[in-house]
XYZ file of C-alpha atoms in Angstrom:
143
model
C 148.370 74.454 169.100
C 146.052 77.430 169.583
C 142.830 76.422 171.390
C 139.904 78.718 172.208
C 136.610 78.202 174.032
C 133.417 80.159 173.387
C 129.890 79.479 174.588
C 126.401 80.902 174.787
C 124.450 80.079 177.951
C 121.194 81.521 179.271
C 120.880 79.314 182.341
C 124.533 78.646 183.163
C 124.481 74.978 182.105
C 126.625 75.397 178.981
C 128.856 77.878 180.813
C 129.554 75.237 183.466
C 130.741 72.792 180.784
C 132.808 75.506 179.063
C 134.528 76.291 182.345
C 135.257 72.594 182.947
C 136.919 72.417 179.510
C 138.784 75.641 180.247
C 140.008 74.419 183.629
C 141.228 71.178 182.088
C 142.976 72.818 179.111
C 144.067 75.910 181.063
C 142.359 78.125 178.493
C 139.819 80.833 179.378
C 136.199 79.934 178.600
C 134.630 83.082 177.208
C 131.101 83.978 176.082
C 130.423 84.391 172.351
C 130.320 88.139 172.912
C 134.139 87.896 173.052
C 135.491 87.657 169.497
C 138.324 85.292 168.612
C 141.728 86.927 168.427
C 144.056 85.483 165.824
C 144.009 82.087 164.139
C 142.584 79.147 166.076
C 143.499 75.513 165.492
C 140.655 74.148 167.632
C 137.614 76.073 168.844
C 135.376 74.490 171.468
C 131.946 76.009 170.874
C 129.040 75.514 173.271
C 125.351 76.203 172.933
C 121.845 74.894 173.384
C 118.461 74.874 171.734
C 115.916 77.442 172.837
C 112.416 76.882 171.455
C 113.907 74.612 168.799
C 116.613 76.989 167.562
C 119.935 78.401 168.641
C 120.180 81.883 170.107
C 120.855 84.766 167.727
C 124.008 85.646 169.707
C 125.499 82.257 168.852
C 124.391 82.567 165.222
C 125.987 86.025 165.026
C 129.241 84.673 166.488
C 129.315 81.836 163.942
C 128.563 84.261 161.106
C 131.634 86.245 162.156
C 133.976 83.248 161.824
C 136.114 82.523 158.778
C 137.453 79.150 157.619
C 140.873 80.730 157.081
C 141.044 81.577 160.809
C 139.455 78.481 162.403
C 140.819 75.064 161.449
C 138.281 72.960 163.366
C 135.365 73.366 165.779
C 134.365 70.931 168.521
C 130.756 71.380 169.651
C 129.388 70.810 173.149
C 125.739 71.306 174.067
C 123.201 71.082 176.874
C 119.419 70.924 176.926
C 116.642 70.143 179.358
C 113.930 69.012 176.977
C 115.058 69.091 173.367
C 117.761 67.165 171.593
C 121.284 68.369 171.009
C 121.930 71.639 169.181
C 124.858 69.920 167.411
C 123.147 69.484 164.001
C 122.067 73.147 163.814
C 125.427 74.530 164.951
C 127.292 72.132 162.661
C 125.189 73.161 159.646
C 125.940 76.864 160.212
C 129.668 76.211 160.553
C 129.869 73.933 157.525
C 127.976 76.486 155.430
C 130.913 78.818 156.161
C 133.405 76.121 155.101
C 134.558 75.484 158.670
C 135.481 71.914 159.554
C 133.504 70.411 162.460
C 134.657 67.513 164.624
C 132.367 64.512 164.307
C 132.813 63.846 168.026
C 130.572 66.110 170.058
C 129.418 66.285 173.668
C 125.874 66.677 174.926
C 124.415 66.429 178.408
C 121.149 67.286 180.111
C 120.870 70.745 181.570
C 118.916 71.924 184.594
C 115.655 73.691 183.828
C 112.932 74.260 186.437
C 112.389 70.808 187.975
C 114.069 68.854 185.151
C 117.600 67.452 185.450
C 118.105 69.476 188.613
C 121.568 68.051 189.258
C 122.984 68.518 185.762
C 125.495 69.335 184.579
C 127.018 67.534 187.540
C 130.578 66.657 188.530
C 130.535 63.547 186.345
C 129.331 65.578 183.333
C 132.235 67.998 183.892
C 134.725 65.116 184.059
C 133.271 63.605 180.897
C 133.413 66.881 178.956
C 137.038 67.271 180.092
C 137.827 63.809 178.659
C 136.058 64.875 175.449
C 138.311 67.946 175.274
C 141.418 65.883 176.008
C 140.628 63.420 173.220
C 140.026 66.166 170.668
C 143.146 68.129 171.558
C 145.162 64.903 171.340
C 143.697 64.210 167.881
C 144.467 67.776 166.769
C 148.010 67.762 168.145
C 148.733 64.809 165.850
C 147.628 66.821 162.800
C 148.739 70.360 163.739
C 152.481 70.755 163.823
């Protein structure tokens, strides 16, 4: 199974989760500025909300994806104040005909004096379990 990890992170919170997934799966966690190479069975895609929307870099990355090349996307997000970016990212992917995992991961992210310890070690363990569960689900369907 071909697994890739891409993320957009201004503060380092989402990057920290991407790297935890990458360490667990032994797959490099790369920023969205790095295009996908070849077909991908499962793409872990990370982002956050900034002033109520997702960053244009993440939108541009999603716009460059094709359903023929990406079988499924698993979304992970962080935020300090707002809710999860999952619905906005999911909507963009589904508009392109790309299947999105219903399971997603969200945790608080450090911003100024808010959530100063997050993502913490427990968050990284939890996102690794999230990745393990999704890769297990995919390995049953991708042969």
